[in-house]
Amino acid sequence: MPAAASSPIPAVLVKLGPLDTGRIADLRPYFDSVPDPRARRGRWYSLTAILLVCACAVVSGARSIDELAEWGQRAPNALLTVIGIRRHLLRWRRTPSPATIGRVLGAVDGDALDRAVGAYLADRHRAATEPAQAPPPSASGRPRVIAVDGKALKGSARLTATRRHLLSAVTHGTVVTLAQVEVGAKTNETTHFRPLLAPLGLTGTVVTFDALHSVKANISWLVETKKAHYIAVIKTNQPTAHRQLAALPWQAISIQHTTSGTGHGRRESRSIKTCSIADELGGIAFPHALLAIRVHRRRKQSGKRETRESVYAVTSLDAHQAGPAGLAAAIRGHWGVENSSHHIRDVTFAEDASTVHAGTAPRAMATLRNLAIGVLKTLGADNIAKTTRAIRDEPHRALPILGITNDPDTYGT
């Protein structure tokens, strides 16, 4: 129900629902698990307090380290007390400076920070998608689906260093980043596939990924050790597999599901066909593969000619575990990560334009953006840019979104 004109709460924030502590987990215990990289001597602000300032600032739309510090400068003393910011005796500084925040983010353990944020978002996602009275996903027949996808931080490149590259595990539907690791270059993503997914409980989960990760050892580990299923999208950069999938008798198979839609100045339709295959496809091993999939897309951009494309995939799911509509939704959801996460990070948070490059700071900033997107998505925000602008104008609204009450207490002091 839209907010009344006289309501002090912006309409875009009304959509987030009641932000009570019983509904939303407190972020502070998760940040407490991150080791402080600084020497004990001369330490004034706790690491948790600094990270909370950064998290509140990013939820408010901050894009740079300077903007992180500016949020703290705008926040009232009562709010800073709740966060755990200690005031200097002479009161000449009350919040961490940009230099302090930059040093901390550049030195923080990126793996530990990603684990803490991933665990927090996993708990938030579980609470949002699995209400207490609802049956488990396996009972409803709709397994959890996670996409493995990489993203480059373009602005982090320097003359003496290549740009940073991150590999993430992102949920379909309500988009949250459950895990993230840094890789040296995009061609090395395959070596980080297992370390990325190993900490996650994946029993019964469907994992989607593109051809880069279609490595026999990784697929076998995923199915046999993690007890998960997979959908591997095969692109032309795997020419042999792509050619053999394309050679299957698709013309003799009827279309099993179609969808269409319009938006962003274009009309698009998709049709899907599936075909049973053996464990080995033309001599190229796809362990546990049971179905081959072909998705045919037609796209008509306003003022342009229609384009057509066929995309192929293989999956360990059989026809009884997932129908054509479910497979089509999973494949489209994998592509949707680009719009639901990467696009927001680049457009709303200007990630590609960020020139932060020292130490682990580029990765830490990306983790904070994942945190902001995840918590807002789990609360039902459908426009991250509008929501962060509304929060930015009223700094006290950031804390409840992170599960922290505005009542001052002694936590973290």
CSV table of N, CA, C and O in Angstrom, one decimal, residues 97-217:
chain,number,residue,atom,x,y,z
A,97,SER,N,38.6,8.9,9.4
A,97,SER,CA,38.9,9.7,8.2
A,97,SER,C,39.0,8.8,7.0
A,97,SER,O,39.1,7.6,7.1
A,98,PRO,N,38.9,9.4,5.8
A,98,PRO,CA,39.1,8.7,4.6
A,98,PRO,C,40.4,7.9,4.6
A,98,PRO,O,40.5,6.7,4.1
A,99,ALA,N,41.5,8.5,5.1
A,99,ALA,CA,42.8,7.8,5.2
A,99,ALA,C,42.7,6.5,6.0
A,99,ALA,O,43.2,5.5,5.7
A,100,THR,N,42.0,6.7,7.2
A,100,THR,CA,41.9,5.5,8.1
A,100,THR,C,41.1,4.4,7.4
A,100,THR,O,41.5,3.2,7.5
A,101,ILE,N,40.0,4.8,6.8
A,101,ILE,CA,39.1,3.8,6.2
A,101,ILE,C,39.9,3.1,5.0
A,101,ILE,O,39.8,1.9,4.9
A,102,GLY,N,40.6,3.9,4.2
A,102,GLY,CA,41.4,3.3,3.1
A,102,GLY,C,42.4,2.3,3.6
A,102,GLY,O,42.6,1.3,3.0
A,103,ARG,N,43.1,2.7,4.7
A,103,ARG,CA,44.2,1.8,5.2
A,103,ARG,C,43.6,0.5,5.7
A,103,ARG,O,44.1,-0.6,5.5
A,104,VAL,N,42.4,0.6,6.4
A,104,VAL,CA,41.8,-0.6,7.0
A,104,VAL,C,41.3,-1.5,5.8
A,104,VAL,O,41.5,-2.7,5.9
A,105,LEU,N,40.6,-0.9,4.9
A,105,LEU,CA,40.1,-1.8,3.8
A,105,LEU,C,41.2,-2.3,2.9
A,105,LEU,O,41.1,-3.4,2.4
A,106,GLY,N,42.3,-1.7,2.8
A,106,GLY,CA,43.4,-2.2,2.1
A,106,GLY,C,44.2,-3.3,2.8
A,106,GLY,O,44.9,-4.0,2.1
A,107,ALA,N,44.0,-3.4,4.1
A,107,ALA,CA,44.8,-4.4,4.9
A,107,ALA,C,43.9,-5.5,5.4
A,107,ALA,O,44.4,-6.6,5.8
A,108,VAL,N,42.6,-5.4,5.3
A,108,VAL,CA,41.7,-6.4,5.9
A,108,VAL,C,41.8,-7.7,5.1
A,108,VAL,O,42.1,-7.7,3.9
A,109,ASP,N,41.6,-8.8,5.8
A,109,ASP,CA,41.6,-10.1,5.2
A,109,ASP,C,40.4,-10.3,4.3
A,109,ASP,O,39.2,-10.4,4.8
A,110,GLY,N,40.6,-10.3,3.0
A,110,GLY,CA,39.5,-10.3,2.1
A,110,GLY,C,38.7,-11.6,2.2
A,110,GLY,O,37.4,-11.6,2.1
A,111,ASP,N,39.3,-12.7,2.4
A,111,ASP,CA,38.6,-14.0,2.5
A,111,ASP,C,37.7,-14.0,3.8
A,111,ASP,O,36.6,-14.4,3.7
A,112,ALA,N,38.3,-13.5,4.9
A,112,ALA,CA,37.5,-13.4,6.1
A,112,ALA,C,36.3,-12.5,6.0
A,112,ALA,O,35.2,-12.8,6.5
A,113,LEU,N,36.5,-11.4,5.4
A,113,LEU,CA,35.4,-10.4,5.2
A,113,LEU,C,34.3,-11.0,4.3
A,113,LEU,O,33.1,-10.9,4.6
A,114,ASP,N,34.7,-11.7,3.2
A,114,ASP,CA,33.7,-12.3,2.3
A,114,ASP,C,33.0,-13.5,3.0
A,114,ASP,O,31.8,-13.6,2.8
A,115,ARG,N,33.7,-14.2,3.9
A,115,ARG,CA,33.0,-15.3,4.6
A,115,ARG,C,32.0,-14.7,5.6
A,115,ARG,O,30.8,-15.2,5.7
A,116,ALA,N,32.3,-13.6,6.2
A,116,ALA,CA,31.4,-13.0,7.2
A,116,ALA,C,30.2,-12.4,6.5
A,116,ALA,O,29.0,-12.7,6.9
A,117,VAL,N,30.4,-11.7,5.4
A,117,VAL,CA,29.3,-11.1,4.6
A,117,VAL,C,28.4,-12.2,4.0
A,117,VAL,O,27.2,-12.2,3.9
A,118,GLY,N,29.1,-13.3,3.4
A,118,GLY,CA,28.4,-14.4,2.8
A,118,GLY,C,27.5,-15.1,3.8
A,118,GLY,O,26.4,-15.4,3.5
A,119,ALA,N,28.0,-15.3,5.0
A,119,ALA,CA,27.2,-16.0,6.1
A,119,ALA,C,26.0,-15.2,6.5
A,119,ALA,O,24.9,-15.7,6.7
A,120,TYR,N,26.3,-13.9,6.6
A,120,TYR,CA,25.2,-13.0,6.9
A,120,TYR,C,24.1,-13.0,5.9
A,120,TYR,O,22.9,-13.1,6.2
A,121,LEU,N,24.5,-12.8,4.6
A,121,LEU,CA,23.5,-12.8,3.5
A,121,LEU,C,22.8,-14.1,3.4
A,121,LEU,O,21.6,-14.2,3.0
A,122,ALA,N,23.5,-15.2,3.6
A,122,ALA,CA,22.9,-16.5,3.6
A,122,ALA,C,21.8,-16.7,4.6
A,122,ALA,O,20.7,-17.2,4.3
A,123,ASP,N,22.0,-16.2,5.8
A,123,ASP,CA,21.0,-16.2,6.8
A,123,ASP,C,19.8,-15.3,6.5
A,123,ASP,O,18.7,-15.6,6.7
A,124,ARG,N,20.2,-14.1,5.9
A,124,ARG,CA,19.1,-13.2,5.5
A,124,ARG,C,18.3,-13.8,4.4
A,124,ARG,O,17.0,-13.7,4.4
A,125,HIS,N,18.9,-14.4,3.4
A,125,HIS,CA,18.2,-15.0,2.3
A,125,HIS,C,17.4,-16.2,2.8
A,125,HIS,O,16.2,-16.3,2.3
A,126,ARG,N,17.9,-17.0,3.7
A,126,ARG,CA,17.1,-18.1,4.2
A,126,ARG,C,15.9,-17.6,5.0
A,126,ARG,O,14.8,-18.2,4.8
A,127,ALA,N,16.0,-16.6,5.7
A,127,ALA,CA,14.9,-16.0,6.5
A,127,ALA,C,13.8,-15.4,5.5
A,127,ALA,O,12.6,-15.5,5.8
A,128,ALA,N,14.3,-14.8,4.4
A,128,ALA,CA,13.4,-14.2,3.5
A,128,ALA,C,12.7,-15.2,2.6
A,128,ALA,O,11.5,-14.9,2.2
A,129,THR,N,13.3,-16.3,2.2
A,129,THR,CA,12.7,-17.2,1.3
A,129,THR,C,12.2,-18.5,1.9
A,129,THR,O,11.5,-19.2,1.2
A,130,GLU,N,12.5,-18.7,3.1
A,130,GLU,CA,12.0,-19.9,3.8
A,130,GLU,C,11.3,-19.6,5.1
A,130,GLU,O,11.9,-19.7,6.2
A,131,PRO,N,10.1,-19.0,5.1
A,131,PRO,CA,9.4,-18.7,6.3
A,131,PRO,C,9.2,-19.9,7.2
A,131,PRO,O,9.3,-21.0,6.8
A,132,ALA,N,9.1,-19.6,8.5
A,132,ALA,CA,9.1,-20.7,9.5
A,132,ALA,C,8.0,-21.7,9.2
A,132,ALA,O,8.2,-22.9,9.5
A,133,GLN,N,6.9,-21.3,8.7
A,133,GLN,CA,5.8,-22.2,8.5
A,133,GLN,C,5.7,-22.8,7.1
A,133,GLN,O,4.9,-23.6,6.8
A,134,ALA,N,6.7,-22.5,6.3
A,134,ALA,CA,6.7,-23.0,4.9
A,134,ALA,C,7.4,-24.3,4.9
A,134,ALA,O,8.4,-24.5,5.6
A,135,PRO,N,7.1,-25.2,3.9
A,135,PRO,CA,7.8,-26.4,3.7
A,135,PRO,C,9.2,-26.2,3.2
A,135,PRO,O,9.5,-25.1,2.6
A,136,PRO,N,10.2,-27.1,3.4
A,136,PRO,CA,11.5,-26.9,2.8
A,136,PRO,C,11.4,-26.9,1.3
A,136,PRO,O,10.5,-27.4,0.7
A,137,PRO,N,12.5,-26.4,0.6
A,137,PRO,CA,12.5,-26.3,-0.8
A,137,PRO,C,12.3,-27.6,-1.5
A,137,PRO,O,11.6,-27.8,-2.5
A,138,SER,N,12.9,-28.7,-0.9
A,138,SER,CA,12.8,-30.0,-1.5
A,138,SER,C,11.3,-30.5,-1.6
A,138,SER,O,10.9,-31.2,-2.5
A,139,ALA,N,10.5,-30.1,-0.5
A,139,ALA,CA,9.1,-30.5,-0.5
A,139,ALA,C,8.3,-29.8,-1.5
A,139,ALA,O,7.3,-30.3,-2.0
A,140,SER,N,8.6,-28.6,-1.8
A,140,SER,CA,7.9,-27.8,-2.8
A,140,SER,C,8.3,-28.1,-4.2
A,140,SER,O,7.6,-27.7,-5.2
A,141,GLY,N,9.4,-28.9,-4.4
A,141,GLY,CA,9.8,-29.3,-5.8
A,141,GLY,C,10.6,-28.2,-6.5
A,141,GLY,O,10.9,-28.3,-7.6
A,142,ARG,N,11.0,-27.1,-5.8
A,142,ARG,CA,11.7,-26.0,-6.4
A,142,ARG,C,13.1,-25.9,-5.7
A,142,ARG,O,13.2,-25.3,-4.6
A,143,PRO,N,14.1,-26.5,-6.2
A,143,PRO,CA,15.4,-26.5,-5.5
A,143,PRO,C,16.0,-25.1,-5.6
A,143,PRO,O,15.7,-24.3,-6.5
A,144,ARG,N,16.9,-24.8,-4.6
A,144,ARG,CA,17.6,-23.6,-4.7
A,144,ARG,C,18.6,-23.6,-5.9
A,144,ARG,O,19.2,-24.6,-6.2
A,145,VAL,N,18.7,-22.5,-6.6
A,145,VAL,CA,19.6,-22.4,-7.8
A,145,VAL,C,20.6,-21.3,-7.5
A,145,VAL,O,20.3,-20.2,-7.1
A,146,ILE,N,21.9,-21.6,-7.8
A,146,ILE,CA,23.0,-20.7,-7.5
A,146,ILE,C,23.8,-20.6,-8.8
A,146,ILE,O,24.1,-21.6,-9.5
A,147,ALA,N,24.2,-19.4,-9.2
A,147,ALA,CA,25.0,-19.1,-10.4
A,147,ALA,C,26.4,-18.9,-9.9
A,147,ALA,O,26.7,-18.1,-9.0
A,148,VAL,N,27.4,-19.5,-10.7
A,148,VAL,CA,28.8,-19.2,-10.5
A,148,VAL,C,29.2,-18.3,-11.6
A,148,VAL,O,29.1,-18.6,-12.8
A,149,ASP,N,29.7,-17.1,-11.3
A,149,ASP,CA,30.0,-16.1,-12.4
A,149,ASP,C,31.1,-15.2,-11.9
A,149,ASP,O,31.2,-14.9,-10.7
A,150,GLY,N,31.9,-14.7,-12.9
A,150,GLY,CA,33.0,-13.9,-12.6
A,150,GLY,C,32.8,-12.4,-13.0
A,150,GLY,O,31.9,-12.2,-13.9
A,151,LYS,N,33.5,-11.5,-12.4
A,151,LYS,CA,33.4,-10.1,-12.8
A,151,LYS,C,34.7,-9.4,-12.6
A,151,LYS,O,35.4,-9.6,-11.5
A,152,ALA,N,35.1,-8.6,-13.5
A,152,ALA,CA,36.4,-7.9,-13.4
A,152,ALA,C,36.1,-6.5,-12.8
A,152,ALA,O,35.1,-5.9,-13.1
A,153,LEU,N,37.1,-6.0,-12.0
A,153,LEU,CA,37.0,-4.7,-11.5
A,153,LEU,C,37.9,-3.8,-12.3
A,153,LEU,O,39.1,-3.7,-12.1
A,154,LYS,N,37.3,-3.2,-13.4
A,154,LYS,CA,38.1,-2.6,-14.4
A,154,LYS,C,38.9,-1.4,-13.9
A,154,LYS,O,40.1,-1.2,-14.3
A,155,GLY,N,38.4,-0.6,-13.0
A,155,GLY,CA,39.2,0.5,-12.5
A,155,GLY,C,40.3,0.2,-11.6
A,155,GLY,O,41.1,1.1,-11.3
A,156,SER,N,40.5,-1.0,-11.2
A,156,SER,CA,41.6,-1.4,-10.3
A,156,SER,C,42.9,-1.7,-11.0
A,156,SER,O,43.9,-1.9,-10.3
A,157,ALA,N,42.9,-1.6,-12.3
A,157,ALA,CA,44.1,-1.9,-13.1
A,157,ALA,C,45.1,-0.7,-13.0
A,157,ALA,O,44.7,0.4,-12.8
A,158,ARG,N,46.4,-1.0,-13.0
A,158,ARG,CA,47.4,-0.1,-13.0
A,158,ARG,C,48.5,-0.5,-14.0
A,158,ARG,O,48.5,-1.6,-14.5
A,159,LEU,N,49.4,0.4,-14.3
A,159,LEU,CA,50.5,0.1,-15.3
A,159,LEU,C,51.3,-1.1,-14.9
A,159,LEU,O,51.7,-1.9,-15.7
A,160,THR,N,51.4,-1.3,-13.5
A,160,THR,CA,52.2,-2.4,-13.0
A,160,THR,C,51.4,-3.6,-12.5
A,160,THR,O,52.0,-4.6,-12.0
A,161,ALA,N,50.1,-3.5,-12.7
A,161,ALA,CA,49.2,-4.6,-12.1
A,161,ALA,C,48.0,-4.7,-13.0
A,161,ALA,O,47.4,-3.7,-13.4
A,162,THR,N,47.6,-5.9,-13.2
A,162,THR,CA,46.3,-6.1,-14.0
A,162,THR,C,45.1,-5.9,-13.1
A,162,THR,O,45.2,-5.8,-11.9
A,163,ARG,N,44.0,-5.7,-13.7
A,163,ARG,CA,42.8,-5.5,-13.0
A,163,ARG,C,42.4,-6.7,-12.1
A,163,ARG,O,42.7,-7.8,-12.5
A,164,ARG,N,41.8,-6.4,-11.0
A,164,ARG,CA,41.3,-7.5,-10.1
A,164,ARG,C,40.1,-8.2,-10.8
A,164,ARG,O,39.3,-7.6,-11.5
A,165,HIS,N,40.0,-9.5,-10.4
A,165,HIS,CA,38.9,-10.3,-11.0
A,165,HIS,C,38.3,-11.2,-9.8
A,165,HIS,O,39.1,-11.8,-9.1
A,166,LEU,N,37.0,-11.1,-9.7
A,166,LEU,CA,36.3,-11.8,-8.6
A,166,LEU,C,35.4,-12.9,-9.2
A,166,LEU,O,34.8,-12.7,-10.2
A,167,LEU,N,35.3,-14.0,-8.4
A,167,LEU,CA,34.4,-15.1,-8.8
A,167,LEU,C,33.4,-15.2,-7.7
A,167,LEU,O,33.8,-15.3,-6.5
A,168,SER,N,32.1,-15.3,-8.0
A,168,SER,CA,31.1,-15.2,-7.0
A,168,SER,C,30.1,-16.4,-7.2
A,168,SER,O,29.9,-16.9,-8.3
A,169,ALA,N,29.4,-16.7,-6.1
A,169,ALA,CA,28.3,-17.7,-6.1
A,169,ALA,C,27.1,-16.8,-5.7
A,169,ALA,O,27.0,-16.3,-4.6
A,170,VAL,N,26.1,-16.7,-6.6
A,170,VAL,CA,25.0,-15.8,-6.4
A,170,VAL,C,23.7,-16.5,-6.6
A,170,VAL,O,23.5,-17.3,-7.5
A,171,THR,N,22.8,-16.3,-5.7
A,171,THR,CA,21.5,-17.0,-5.8
A,171,THR,C,20.6,-16.4,-6.9
A,171,THR,O,20.7,-15.3,-7.2
A,172,HIS,N,19.8,-17.3,-7.5
A,172,HIS,CA,18.8,-16.9,-8.5
A,172,HIS,C,17.6,-16.3,-7.7
A,172,HIS,O,17.5,-16.5,-6.5
A,173,GLY,N,16.8,-15.6,-8.4
A,173,GLY,CA,15.6,-15.1,-7.8
A,173,GLY,C,15.9,-13.9,-6.9
A,173,GLY,O,16.3,-12.8,-7.5
A,174,THR,N,15.8,-14.0,-5.6
A,174,THR,CA,16.2,-13.0,-4.7
A,174,THR,C,17.7,-13.0,-4.7
A,174,THR,O,18.3,-13.9,-4.1
A,175,VAL,N,18.4,-12.0,-5.3
A,175,VAL,CA,19.8,-12.1,-5.6
A,175,VAL,C,20.6,-11.7,-4.3
A,175,VAL,O,20.5,-10.6,-3.9
A,176,VAL,N,21.4,-12.7,-3.8
A,176,VAL,CA,22.4,-12.4,-2.8
A,176,VAL,C,23.7,-13.1,-3.2
A,176,VAL,O,23.6,-14.2,-3.7
A,177,THR,N,24.8,-12.6,-2.8
A,177,THR,CA,26.1,-13.2,-3.0
A,177,THR,C,26.5,-14.0,-1.8
A,177,THR,O,26.8,-13.4,-0.7
A,178,LEU,N,26.5,-15.3,-2.0
A,178,LEU,CA,26.8,-16.2,-0.8
A,178,LEU,C,28.3,-16.4,-0.6
A,178,LEU,O,28.7,-16.7,0.5
A,179,ALA,N,29.1,-16.3,-1.6
A,179,ALA,CA,30.5,-16.5,-1.5
A,179,ALA,C,31.2,-15.7,-2.6
A,179,ALA,O,30.7,-15.5,-3.7
A,180,GLN,N,32.5,-15.4,-2.3
A,180,GLN,CA,33.3,-14.6,-3.3
A,180,GLN,C,34.7,-14.9,-3.1
A,180,GLN,O,35.2,-14.9,-1.9
A,181,VAL,N,35.5,-15.1,-4.1
A,181,VAL,CA,36.9,-15.3,-4.0
A,181,VAL,C,37.6,-14.4,-5.1
A,181,VAL,O,37.0,-14.1,-6.1
A,182,GLU,N,38.8,-14.1,-4.9
A,182,GLU,CA,39.6,-13.3,-5.9
A,182,GLU,C,40.5,-14.2,-6.7
A,182,GLU,O,41.2,-15.1,-6.1
A,183,VAL,N,40.5,-14.0,-8.0
A,183,VAL,CA,41.4,-14.8,-8.8
A,183,VAL,C,42.4,-13.9,-9.5
A,183,VAL,O,42.1,-12.7,-9.7
A,184,GLY,N,43.5,-14.5,-10.0
A,184,GLY,CA,44.5,-13.7,-10.6
A,184,GLY,C,44.1,-13.2,-12.0
A,184,GLY,O,44.5,-12.0,-12.3
A,185,ALA,N,43.5,-14.0,-12.7
A,185,ALA,CA,43.0,-13.6,-14.1
A,185,ALA,C,41.8,-14.5,-14.4
A,185,ALA,O,41.6,-15.5,-13.8
A,186,LYS,N,41.0,-14.0,-15.4
A,186,LYS,CA,39.8,-14.7,-15.7
A,186,LYS,C,40.0,-16.1,-16.1
A,186,LYS,O,39.2,-17.0,-15.9
A,187,THR,N,41.2,-16.4,-16.8
A,187,THR,CA,41.4,-17.8,-17.3
A,187,THR,C,41.7,-18.7,-16.1
A,187,THR,O,41.8,-19.9,-16.3
A,188,ASN,N,41.9,-18.2,-14.9
A,188,ASN,CA,42.2,-19.0,-13.7
A,188,ASN,C,40.9,-19.3,-12.9
A,188,ASN,O,41.0,-19.8,-11.8
A,189,GLU,N,39.8,-18.9,-13.4
A,189,GLU,CA,38.5,-19.1,-12.6
A,189,GLU,C,38.3,-20.6,-12.3
A,189,GLU,O,37.8,-20.9,-11.2
A,190,THR,N,38.7,-21.4,-13.2
A,190,THR,CA,38.4,-22.9,-13.0
A,190,THR,C,39.1,-23.4,-11.7
A,190,THR,O,38.6,-24.3,-11.0
A,191,THR,N,40.3,-22.9,-11.4
A,191,THR,CA,41.0,-23.4,-10.2
A,191,THR,C,40.4,-22.9,-8.9
A,191,THR,O,40.7,-23.4,-7.8
A,192,HIS,N,39.5,-21.9,-9.0
A,192,HIS,CA,38.9,-21.3,-7.8
A,192,HIS,C,37.4,-21.8,-7.7
A,192,HIS,O,36.7,-21.4,-6.8
A,193,PHE,N,37.0,-22.7,-8.6
A,193,PHE,CA,35.6,-23.2,-8.6
A,193,PHE,C,35.3,-24.0,-7.3
A,193,PHE,O,34.3,-23.7,-6.6
A,194,ARG,N,36.2,-24.9,-6.9
A,194,ARG,CA,36.0,-25.7,-5.7
A,194,ARG,C,36.2,-24.8,-4.4
A,194,ARG,O,35.3,-24.9,-3.5
A,195,PRO,N,37.2,-24.0,-4.3
A,195,PRO,CA,37.3,-23.2,-3.1
A,195,PRO,C,36.1,-22.3,-2.9
A,195,PRO,O,35.8,-22.0,-1.7
A,196,LEU,N,35.6,-21.8,-4.0
A,196,LEU,CA,34.4,-20.9,-3.9
A,196,LEU,C,33.2,-21.6,-3.3
A,196,LEU,O,32.5,-21.1,-2.4
A,197,LEU,N,32.9,-22.9,-3.8
A,197,LEU,CA,31.7,-23.6,-3.4
A,197,LEU,C,31.9,-24.5,-2.2
A,197,LEU,O,30.9,-24.9,-1.6
A,198,ALA,N,33.1,-24.8,-1.8
A,198,ALA,CA,33.4,-25.8,-0.8
A,198,ALA,C,32.7,-25.5,0.6
A,198,ALA,O,32.1,-26.3,1.2
A,199,PRO,N,32.7,-24.2,1.0
A,199,PRO,CA,32.1,-23.9,2.3
A,199,PRO,C,30.5,-23.9,2.3
A,199,PRO,O,29.9,-23.9,3.4
A,200,LEU,N,29.9,-24.0,1.1
A,200,LEU,CA,28.5,-23.9,1.0
A,200,LEU,C,27.8,-25.3,1.1
A,200,LEU,O,28.3,-26.2,0.6
A,201,GLY,N,26.7,-25.3,1.8
A,201,GLY,CA,25.9,-26.6,1.8
A,201,GLY,C,25.1,-26.6,0.5
A,201,GLY,O,24.1,-25.8,0.3
A,202,LEU,N,25.4,-27.5,-0.4
A,202,LEU,CA,24.8,-27.5,-1.7
A,202,LEU,C,23.9,-28.8,-2.0
A,202,LEU,O,23.5,-29.0,-3.1
A,203,THR,N,23.7,-29.6,-1.0
A,203,THR,CA,22.9,-30.8,-1.2
A,203,THR,C,21.5,-30.4,-1.8
A,203,THR,O,20.7,-29.6,-1.3
A,204,GLY,N,21.2,-31.0,-3.0
A,204,GLY,CA,20.0,-30.7,-3.7
A,204,GLY,C,19.9,-29.4,-4.4
A,204,GLY,O,18.9,-29.1,-5.1
A,205,THR,N,21.0,-28.6,-4.3
A,205,THR,CA,21.0,-27.3,-5.0
A,205,THR,C,21.4,-27.5,-6.5
A,205,THR,O,22.2,-28.4,-6.8
A,206,VAL,N,20.9,-26.7,-7.4
A,206,VAL,CA,21.3,-26.6,-8.8
A,206,VAL,C,22.3,-25.5,-9.0
A,206,VAL,O,22.0,-24.3,-8.6
A,207,VAL,N,23.4,-25.8,-9.5
A,207,VAL,CA,24.5,-24.8,-9.7
A,207,VAL,C,24.6,-24.5,-11.2
A,207,VAL,O,24.7,-25.5,-12.0
A,208,THR,N,24.5,-23.3,-11.6
A,208,THR,CA,24.6,-23.0,-13.1
A,208,THR,C,25.9,-22.3,-13.3
A,208,THR,O,26.4,-21.5,-12.5
A,209,PHE,N,26.5,-22.5,-14.4
A,209,PHE,CA,27.8,-21.9,-14.8
A,209,PHE,C,28.0,-22.0,-16.3
A,209,PHE,O,27.3,-22.8,-17.0
A,210,ASP,N,28.9,-21.3,-16.9
A,210,ASP,CA,29.1,-21.3,-18.3
A,210,ASP,C,30.3,-22.2,-18.6
A,210,ASP,O,30.8,-22.9,-17.8
A,211,ALA,N,30.6,-22.3,-19.9
A,211,ALA,CA,31.5,-23.3,-20.4
A,211,ALA,C,32.9,-23.2,-19.8
A,211,ALA,O,33.6,-24.3,-19.7
A,212,LEU,N,33.3,-22.1,-19.2
A,212,LEU,CA,34.6,-22.0,-18.7
A,212,LEU,C,34.9,-23.0,-17.5
A,212,LEU,O,36.0,-23.4,-17.3
A,213,HIS,N,33.8,-23.3,-16.8
A,213,HIS,CA,33.9,-24.2,-15.7
A,213,HIS,C,33.5,-25.6,-16.0
A,213,HIS,O,33.3,-26.4,-15.1
A,214,SER,N,33.3,-25.9,-17.2
A,214,SER,CA,32.9,-27.3,-17.6
A,214,SER,C,34.1,-28.2,-17.6
A,214,SER,O,34.5,-28.8,-18.7
A,215,VAL,N,34.7,-28.4,-16.5
A,215,VAL,CA,35.9,-29.2,-16.3
A,215,VAL,C,35.4,-30.5,-15.6
A,215,VAL,O,34.7,-30.5,-14.6
A,216,LYS,N,35.8,-31.6,-16.1
A,216,LYS,CA,35.4,-32.9,-15.7
A,216,LYS,C,35.6,-33.1,-14.2
A,216,LYS,O,34.6,-33.5,-13.4
A,217,ALA,N,36.7,-32.7,-13.6
A,217,ALA,CA,37.0,-32.9,-12.2
A,217,ALA,C,36.1,-32.0,-11.4
A,217,ALA,O,35.6,-32.5,-10.3
